[in-house]
Amino acid sequence: EITKEQQALMKIITDAYNRHQIPQDVAKKLLQDQYSAEENFLLLTEMATSQVQVLVEFTKNIPGFLSLDREDQIALLKGSAVEAMFLRSAQVFSRKMPSGHTEVLEERIRKSGISEEFITPMFNFYKSIGELHMVQEEQALLTTVTILTPDRPYVKDQQAVERLQETMLDVLRKLCVLQHPQEPQYFARLLGRLTELRTLSHYHTEMLASWRMNDHKFTPLLCEIWDV
Ligand SMILES: O=C(O)c1ccc2nc(N3C[C@H]4CCC[C@@H](C3)[C@@H]4OCc3c(-c4c(Cl)cccc4Cl)noc3C3CC3)sc2c1
């Protein structure tokens, strides 16, 4: 049974998740008409930068996160940023975005210098998340669980992160039972997506290397969070 404090925790996290979104004027740039690989890369860079800022603000609202060791806070953000951004953008693909951003976003990603070997697993992931039909509370909690992964590189106090993550996993498990009573395996399926995210994160490292090889420039914030 979800307790009162678990309900309060879920509300804080879901409200923060919904409050922190890419500004519509940035998202609207997807619709501008230049479609060269160069133009697409620049646009995706701008959107990724904006989404990292959104992610940092969301993370600061996770109860307990700011009480962690400050260096561990940075290690968690750097280690989870790509996975959290895949989750957020997967939800953007699955819900019909306003004014058809979905199609143009897919088009720009497919034509931004990313090799086909990464495009296929990326869009398979987007499809597999869409098929889960997560409610917004599940989306917010799954992203929170991803951010609070204890075994990211350079995390010193893994126990402290593990305690926070377990609190969130307990709420997510109960929520899945409530939201998907016919699917007892639903919670396990959600966690399976986190494994897929780790694989995508490794592909992403290669994507960055290949962009760099073709002399693509990133913003200071992306360089900092992705060590490029
Ligand atoms: O709320 C909306 O309406 C909305 C609409 C579009 C949209 N696009 C978003 N993106 C576009 C892009 C794909 C999803 C993650 C990033 C944010 C952004 O990442 C581009 C990217 C990625 C990336 C890709 Cl291509 C796919 C998935 C995740 C990432 Cl980080 N890696 O490097 C880059 C930059 C080129 C350097 S968030 C969003 C919200």
Tab-separated table of C-alpha atoms and ligand atoms in Angstrom:
chain	number	residue	atom	x	y	z
A	1	GLU	CA	0.000	0.000	0.000
A	2	ILE	CA	1.460	3.461	-0.897
A	3	THR	CA	1.945	5.381	2.371
A	4	LYS	CA	1.126	9.086	2.862
A	5	GLU	CA	4.797	10.089	2.812
A	6	GLN	CA	5.396	8.001	-0.348
A	7	GLN	CA	2.494	9.832	-2.002
A	8	ALA	CA	4.006	13.177	-0.966
A	9	LEU	CA	7.408	12.093	-2.340
A	10	MET	CA	5.828	11.030	-5.654
A	11	LYS	CA	4.006	14.378	-5.954
A	12	ILE	CA	7.204	16.396	-5.349
A	13	ILE	CA	9.089	14.405	-7.983
A	14	THR	CA	6.296	14.395	-10.586
A	15	ASP	CA	5.622	18.140	-10.166
A	16	ALA	CA	9.354	18.854	-10.556
A	17	TYR	CA	9.532	16.594	-13.629
A	18	ASN	CA	6.605	18.409	-15.265
A	19	ARG	CA	7.826	21.868	-14.218
A	20	HIS	CA	11.301	21.473	-15.716
A	21	GLN	CA	10.905	21.113	-19.489
A	22	ILE	CA	12.811	22.427	-22.504
A	23	PRO	CA	11.458	25.973	-23.165
A	24	GLN	CA	8.957	25.906	-26.034
A	25	ASP	CA	10.900	28.576	-27.964
A	26	VAL	CA	13.885	26.157	-28.043
A	27	ALA	CA	11.717	23.156	-28.989
A	28	LYS	CA	10.046	25.280	-31.696
A	29	LYS	CA	13.449	25.690	-33.423
A	30	LEU	CA	13.003	22.081	-34.536
A	31	LEU	CA	10.488	23.385	-37.054
A	32	GLN	CA	12.817	25.896	-38.748
A	33	ASP	CA	13.481	24.857	-42.302
A	34	GLN	CA	17.277	24.275	-42.595
A	35	TYR	CA	17.870	20.518	-42.763
A	36	SER	CA	21.584	20.120	-43.528
A	37	ALA	CA	23.549	17.664	-41.368
A	38	GLU	CA	25.429	20.707	-40.015
A	39	GLU	CA	22.216	22.579	-39.200
A	40	ASN	CA	20.725	19.475	-37.570
A	41	PHE	CA	23.813	18.914	-35.403
A	42	LEU	CA	23.816	22.562	-34.249
A	43	LEU	CA	20.119	22.369	-33.376
A	44	LEU	CA	20.523	19.057	-31.510
A	45	THR	CA	23.496	20.541	-29.633
A	46	GLU	CA	21.396	23.512	-28.552
A	47	MET	CA	18.544	21.243	-27.450
A	48	ALA	CA	20.844	18.851	-25.577
A	49	THR	CA	22.401	21.820	-23.763
A	50	SER	CA	18.975	23.126	-22.813
A	51	GLN	CA	17.921	19.657	-21.677
A	52	VAL	CA	20.998	19.247	-19.472
A	53	GLN	CA	20.060	22.515	-17.736
A	54	VAL	CA	16.511	21.200	-17.278
A	55	LEU	CA	17.900	17.902	-15.932
A	56	VAL	CA	20.120	19.667	-13.359
A	57	GLU	CA	17.166	21.721	-12.097
A	58	PHE	CA	14.971	18.610	-11.875
A	59	THR	CA	17.674	16.667	-10.010
A	60	LYS	CA	18.003	19.409	-7.381
A	61	ASN	CA	14.311	18.775	-6.557
A	62	ILE	CA	14.835	15.088	-5.775
A	63	PRO	CA	14.344	14.870	-1.971
A	64	GLY	CA	17.667	13.981	-0.372
A	65	PHE	CA	19.809	14.654	-3.455
A	66	LEU	CA	21.212	17.967	-2.175
A	67	SER	CA	22.113	16.276	1.159
A	68	LEU	CA	24.520	13.936	-0.686
A	69	ASP	CA	28.242	14.744	-0.833
A	70	ARG	CA	28.647	17.534	-3.426
A	71	GLU	CA	31.224	15.648	-5.483
A	72	ASP	CA	28.905	12.637	-5.509
A	73	GLN	CA	26.075	14.882	-6.767
A	74	ILE	CA	28.275	15.840	-9.735
A	75	ALA	CA	29.335	12.206	-10.327
A	76	LEU	CA	25.661	11.112	-10.375
A	77	LEU	CA	24.681	13.861	-12.838
A	78	LYS	CA	27.608	13.165	-15.185
A	79	GLY	CA	27.032	9.423	-15.002
A	80	SER	CA	23.283	9.556	-15.641
A	81	ALA	CA	22.808	12.555	-17.949
A	82	VAL	CA	22.697	10.614	-21.236
A	83	GLU	CA	20.351	7.968	-19.786
A	84	ALA	CA	18.040	10.596	-18.285
A	85	MET	CA	17.996	12.458	-21.617
A	86	PHE	CA	17.161	9.269	-23.529
A	87	LEU	CA	14.273	8.672	-21.092
A	88	ARG	CA	13.004	12.238	-21.370
A	89	SER	CA	13.246	12.289	-25.154
A	90	ALA	CA	11.661	8.825	-25.377
A	91	GLN	CA	8.630	10.237	-23.631
A	92	VAL	CA	8.655	13.130	-26.047
A	93	PHE	CA	8.542	10.635	-28.941
A	94	SER	CA	5.802	8.477	-27.441
A	95	ARG	CA	3.384	11.298	-26.554
A	96	LYS	CA	2.176	13.199	-29.651
A	97	MET	CA	4.132	16.444	-29.218
A	98	PRO	CA	2.504	19.775	-30.037
A	99	SER	CA	2.685	20.808	-33.742
A	100	GLY	CA	4.358	17.567	-34.872
A	101	HIS	CA	7.780	18.054	-33.310
A	102	THR	CA	8.109	14.271	-33.213
A	103	GLU	CA	8.636	13.759	-36.952
A	104	VAL	CA	11.082	16.628	-37.402
A	105	LEU	CA	13.049	15.615	-34.303
A	106	GLU	CA	13.408	12.072	-35.655
A	107	GLU	CA	14.391	13.440	-39.065
A	108	ARG	CA	17.053	15.709	-37.585
A	109	ILE	CA	18.505	12.950	-35.399
A	110	ARG	CA	18.658	10.572	-38.384
A	111	LYS	CA	20.477	13.256	-40.392
A	112	SER	CA	23.008	14.628	-37.920
A	113	GLY	CA	26.060	12.466	-38.631
A	114	ILE	CA	25.113	9.573	-36.328
A	115	SER	CA	26.057	6.193	-37.795
A	116	GLU	CA	23.221	3.760	-38.625
A	117	GLU	CA	24.584	1.231	-36.070
A	118	PHE	CA	23.525	3.688	-33.298
A	119	ILE	CA	20.342	4.972	-34.945
A	120	THR	CA	18.705	1.525	-34.987
A	121	PRO	CA	19.065	0.706	-31.247
A	122	MET	CA	18.164	4.316	-30.415
A	123	PHE	CA	14.811	4.208	-32.188
A	124	ASN	CA	14.148	0.653	-31.006
A	125	PHE	CA	14.518	2.009	-27.480
A	126	TYR	CA	12.152	4.901	-28.210
A	127	LYS	CA	9.606	2.371	-29.525
A	128	SER	CA	10.010	0.045	-26.515
A	129	ILE	CA	9.441	2.941	-24.079
A	130	GLY	CA	6.393	4.074	-26.052
A	131	GLU	CA	4.890	0.575	-25.783
A	132	LEU	CA	5.042	0.765	-21.968
A	133	HIS	CA	2.494	3.619	-21.903
A	134	MET	CA	3.981	4.933	-18.655
A	135	VAL	CA	1.950	7.437	-16.648
A	136	GLN	CA	3.803	10.657	-15.826
A	137	GLU	CA	4.496	9.534	-12.224
A	138	GLU	CA	6.223	6.412	-13.550
A	139	GLN	CA	8.238	8.495	-16.037
A	140	ALA	CA	9.381	10.869	-13.283
A	141	LEU	CA	10.231	8.050	-10.844
A	142	LEU	CA	12.057	5.963	-13.455
A	143	THR	CA	14.214	8.993	-14.341
A	144	THR	CA	14.863	9.560	-10.614
A	145	VAL	CA	15.872	5.903	-10.139
A	146	THR	CA	18.266	6.259	-13.095
A	147	ILE	CA	19.871	9.389	-11.646
A	148	LEU	CA	20.256	7.707	-8.223
A	149	THR	CA	22.299	4.769	-9.570
A	150	PRO	CA	24.964	4.071	-6.902
A	151	ASP	CA	27.611	2.453	-9.122
A	152	ARG	CA	28.379	5.414	-11.370
A	153	PRO	CA	32.108	6.203	-11.802
A	154	TYR	CA	33.719	8.221	-8.943
A	155	VAL	CA	30.773	7.960	-6.505
A	156	LYS	CA	32.362	7.771	-3.014
A	157	ASP	CA	29.402	7.164	-0.661
A	158	GLN	CA	27.507	4.516	-2.671
A	159	GLN	CA	25.495	3.454	0.413
A	160	ALA	CA	23.932	6.926	0.731
A	161	VAL	CA	22.884	6.852	-2.955
A	162	GLU	CA	21.630	3.264	-2.630
A	163	ARG	CA	19.382	4.235	0.332
A	164	LEU	CA	17.825	7.038	-1.740
A	165	GLN	CA	17.411	4.839	-4.807
A	166	GLU	CA	15.758	2.073	-2.772
A	167	THR	CA	13.242	4.582	-1.401
A	168	MET	CA	12.329	5.572	-4.970
A	169	LEU	CA	12.257	1.963	-6.224
A	170	ASP	CA	9.798	1.049	-3.465
A	171	VAL	CA	7.399	3.823	-4.513
A	172	LEU	CA	7.800	2.927	-8.213
A	173	ARG	CA	7.128	-0.766	-7.532
A	174	LYS	CA	3.894	0.008	-5.638
A	175	LEU	CA	2.826	2.508	-8.316
A	176	CYS	CA	3.315	-0.075	-11.092
A	177	VAL	CA	1.096	-2.571	-9.227
A	178	LEU	CA	-1.580	0.127	-8.848
A	179	GLN	CA	-1.396	1.421	-12.426
A	180	HIS	CA	-1.006	-1.954	-14.209
A	181	PRO	CA	-2.879	-4.544	-12.067
A	182	GLN	CA	-3.188	-6.929	-15.063
A	183	GLU	CA	0.584	-6.865	-15.611
A	184	PRO	CA	2.432	-8.212	-12.553
A	185	GLN	CA	5.677	-8.100	-14.605
A	186	TYR	CA	5.321	-4.415	-15.471
A	187	PHE	CA	7.781	-3.194	-12.795
A	188	ALA	CA	10.358	-5.766	-13.979
A	189	ARG	CA	9.839	-4.569	-17.586
A	190	LEU	CA	10.519	-0.972	-16.483
A	191	LEU	CA	13.775	-2.004	-14.802
A	192	GLY	CA	14.713	-3.918	-17.942
A	193	ARG	CA	14.631	-0.579	-19.796
A	194	LEU	CA	17.365	0.680	-17.436
A	195	THR	CA	19.637	-2.106	-18.676
A	196	GLU	CA	18.913	-1.059	-22.272
A	197	LEU	CA	19.780	2.531	-21.275
A	198	ARG	CA	23.262	1.456	-20.162
A	199	THR	CA	23.894	-0.044	-23.596
A	200	LEU	CA	22.664	3.139	-25.275
A	201	SER	CA	24.976	5.126	-23.031
A	202	HIS	CA	27.960	3.141	-24.363
A	203	TYR	CA	26.775	3.747	-27.952
A	204	HIS	CA	26.489	7.417	-27.092
A	205	THR	CA	30.166	7.594	-26.107
A	206	GLU	CA	31.018	6.301	-29.599
A	207	MET	CA	28.609	8.819	-31.181
A	208	LEU	CA	30.450	11.649	-29.418
A	209	ALA	CA	33.841	10.306	-30.528
A	210	SER	CA	32.724	10.113	-34.130
A	211	TRP	CA	31.280	13.637	-34.071
A	212	ARG	CA	34.553	14.886	-32.628
A	213	MET	CA	36.478	13.069	-35.326
A	214	ASN	CA	34.488	15.083	-37.862
A	215	ASP	CA	35.473	18.221	-35.993
A	216	HIS	CA	32.010	18.930	-34.554
A	217	LYS	CA	31.988	21.436	-31.673
A	218	PHE	CA	29.969	21.017	-28.461
A	219	THR	CA	28.905	23.670	-25.938
A	220	PRO	CA	30.923	24.163	-22.689
A	221	LEU	CA	28.124	22.556	-20.655
A	222	LEU	CA	28.062	19.412	-22.844
A	223	CYS	CA	31.883	19.249	-22.756
A	224	GLU	CA	31.735	19.376	-18.968
A	225	ILE	CA	28.987	16.808	-18.457
A	226	TRP	CA	30.275	14.379	-21.105
A	227	ASP	CA	34.040	14.940	-20.624
A	228	VAL	CA	34.455	15.779	-24.318
B	1	LIG	O1	8.955	19.017	-24.887
B	1	LIG	C1	9.074	19.073	-26.136
B	1	LIG	O2	8.209	19.478	-26.933
B	1	LIG	C2	10.400	18.611	-26.717
B	1	LIG	C3	10.560	18.593	-28.096
B	1	LIG	C4	11.773	18.162	-28.645
B	1	LIG	C5	12.826	17.786	-27.809
B	1	LIG	N1	14.069	17.382	-28.227
B	1	LIG	C6	14.879	17.124	-27.215
B	1	LIG	N2	16.190	16.749	-27.370
B	1	LIG	C7	16.704	16.642	-28.702
B	1	LIG	C8	17.944	15.767	-28.787
B	1	LIG	C9	17.652	14.295	-28.655
B	1	LIG	C10	17.129	13.953	-27.254
B	1	LIG	C11	18.013	14.501	-26.158
B	1	LIG	C12	18.288	15.979	-26.363
B	1	LIG	C13	17.070	16.865	-26.250
B	1	LIG	C14	18.915	16.175	-27.724
B	1	LIG	O3	20.128	15.439	-27.757
B	1	LIG	C15	20.901	15.583	-28.939
B	1	LIG	C16	22.204	14.897	-28.660
B	1	LIG	C17	22.357	13.590	-28.203
B	1	LIG	C18	21.289	12.637	-27.933
B	1	LIG	C19	20.591	12.048	-28.986
B	1	LIG	CL1	20.961	12.485	-30.609
B	1	LIG	C20	19.558	11.124	-28.722
B	1	LIG	C21	19.237	10.799	-27.402
B	1	LIG	C22	19.949	11.374	-26.349
B	1	LIG	C23	20.964	12.298	-26.625
B	1	LIG	CL2	21.834	13.009	-25.320
B	1	LIG	N3	23.671	13.325	-28.050
B	1	LIG	O4	24.367	14.432	-28.383
B	1	LIG	C24	23.480	15.401	-28.779
B	1	LIG	C25	23.902	16.759	-29.263
B	1	LIG	C26	24.421	16.816	-30.639
B	1	LIG	C27	25.332	17.003	-29.428
B	1	LIG	S1	14.109	17.335	-25.694
B	1	LIG	C28	12.644	17.830	-26.433
B	1	LIG	C29	11.448	18.242	-25.851
